[in-house]
Amino acid sequence: MNEALAWSIIAGYMLLPEITAFDLPVLPAWGKQLVPSLFAAIMCYTMLQMHKAHAAGPAVARAPAQRRDVQRTFSIDDFTVQRGRVLFWVLLLLLFGSPFITAITNREPVSEGFRFISGMRIYDSFSMNLDLLVSLLPFFLARRFLASPESHVTLLKVLALACLAYSLLALWEVRMSPRLNREIYGFFGHSWSQHVRYGGYRPILFLNHGIWVAILFTLGVLASAALWRDQLRHGSAGKWLLASLWLLGVLILCKSVGAIAIAFLLLPMLLFFGARMQLMSAALIAATVMTYPILRGADLVPTDRIHSFFSKIDTDRASTLQYRFNAEDLLLERANQKPLAGWGSWGRNRVSNDSGRDAAATDGYWVIVIGVYGWLGYIAQFGLLAAAPVLLAFNKSRLNLSPATVGLTVVLAAALIDLIPNATTSPVVWLLAGALMGRYQTAVAGAKALNPQAARAGTEPRRSSAAPQEVPAMKPEREAPRYPAHVRRPREG
């Protein structure tokens, strides 16, 4: 079932069209974000009920062999929360409670030039919560059903194999132009000019933009490299290294400088560094992303140095990056006008000029979240997204983390880096975050926490199921000889 869940979310995200959706009243839009997650949730609920119905017991022991084989196919990993319960529920309370504060504090309309946006109502807070629930449904499913180390291996394999299959379509669009969405679904989902670069094309396939395609292949490159590290002990690692190199070549053909830079930054870490360094690096990246608005507002981010670095690579991309930095300054200044719960939906967080047109593009996911939901929503969303690598790094000495789990933190770190310049959050990113959060909450403390001396020696204390044996009574020591009073005692020693 773990593999089916991963394929449902990832394949649905890759193949269904953008923009189009059945927008029914009251209900969320029936589109790409909802359909795969909803049917995956229905599948998981059905399998969970069947697992409970066929739970092991006296009736199972008497069942015929064919029925017992069927019951084994419905086995589901146990989910027992060991830690982090309070933190998780506090983040959920902030996530679904902050929209009500947003609606209460944004009752006034926004009028700028010819643009007029009416004030928010309590109904809008329920709509915002419904959108959040749809977006985070993959997170909740992965937290419950993809929390085990074996599930992490499965998740990495599904992501790598899906990207390998997707690479064939991407290569077709690189050669023939990005028109598969038009050929199959009848429309092109974005601006054509943004997908002509360096004398060729960059693929868009069925995603929102070519940047989304590139960061997806970055995750595939890192997932294949993580599988290579995990499978070294099994002797079947070479194919995953070849898959990583193939996807790296496809990523370069996608012509997205940011995604390529992220891949070249983190791929050597997976190939040449140990688990401790990988986990600490992923935790550092996650912590930086979570605190990025503070660093940006305090002018601690070296934007000038970053711009000069990219100017040496590509002047056009450097100018685009500088435009984004300027837009972030304007959007962050507007967000600071309502820092607690944000401006709300319907574009109230945007910056307009005197005529009412947008004066800054809202590209980075972090600046969108803090402008719409404020600090309350930002802490909730990025806490759920990025807290797991940090918590796993701080508890590494107590938890038995597999190479697949450590590699998954690096894959998630790559996705988190791209959330600073772009809003490339997707069901795949939430799926990775949920799997790591579930692992942190359910991982059992290892031998080092139970018995430090045994852990240092590389052994665990033996536990015997037999009844404790009685300790034989100690024999009394021989009594000292008694001498008459007139006889001198021998000298002792």
PDB file of C-alpha atoms in Angstrom, residues 25 36 53 57 68 135 217 220 247 256 286 292 302 361 416:
ATOM      1  CA  PRO A  25     -19.811  25.988  -4.982  1.00  0.00           C
ATOM      2  CA  PRO A  36      -4.885  12.386  -6.497  1.00  0.00           C
ATOM      3  CA  ALA A  53     -11.102  -6.218  10.192  1.00  0.00           C
ATOM      4  CA  GLY A  57      -6.280 -12.936  16.600  1.00  0.00           C
ATOM      5  CA  ARG A  68      -4.137 -15.705   5.763  1.00  0.00           C
ATOM      6  CA  SER A 135      -2.752  21.221   0.032  1.00  0.00           C
ATOM      7  CA  PHE A 217      14.270  16.533 -11.684  1.00  0.00           C
ATOM      8  CA  GLY A 220      14.906  12.855  -8.727  1.00  0.00           C
ATOM      9  CA  LEU A 247      18.624  12.666 -14.527  1.00  0.00           C
ATOM     10  CA  SER A 256      17.011  26.324 -15.079  1.00  0.00           C
ATOM     11  CA  ALA A 286      15.809  23.828   6.947  1.00  0.00           C
ATOM     12  CA  TYR A 292      14.584  33.474   6.298  1.00  0.00           C
ATOM     13  CA  PRO A 302      24.089  38.907   1.318  1.00  0.00           C
ATOM     14  CA  ALA A 361       5.802  39.868  -8.649  1.00  0.00           C
ATOM     15  CA  LEU A 416      13.090  23.959   0.712  1.00  0.00           C
TER      16      LEU A 416
END
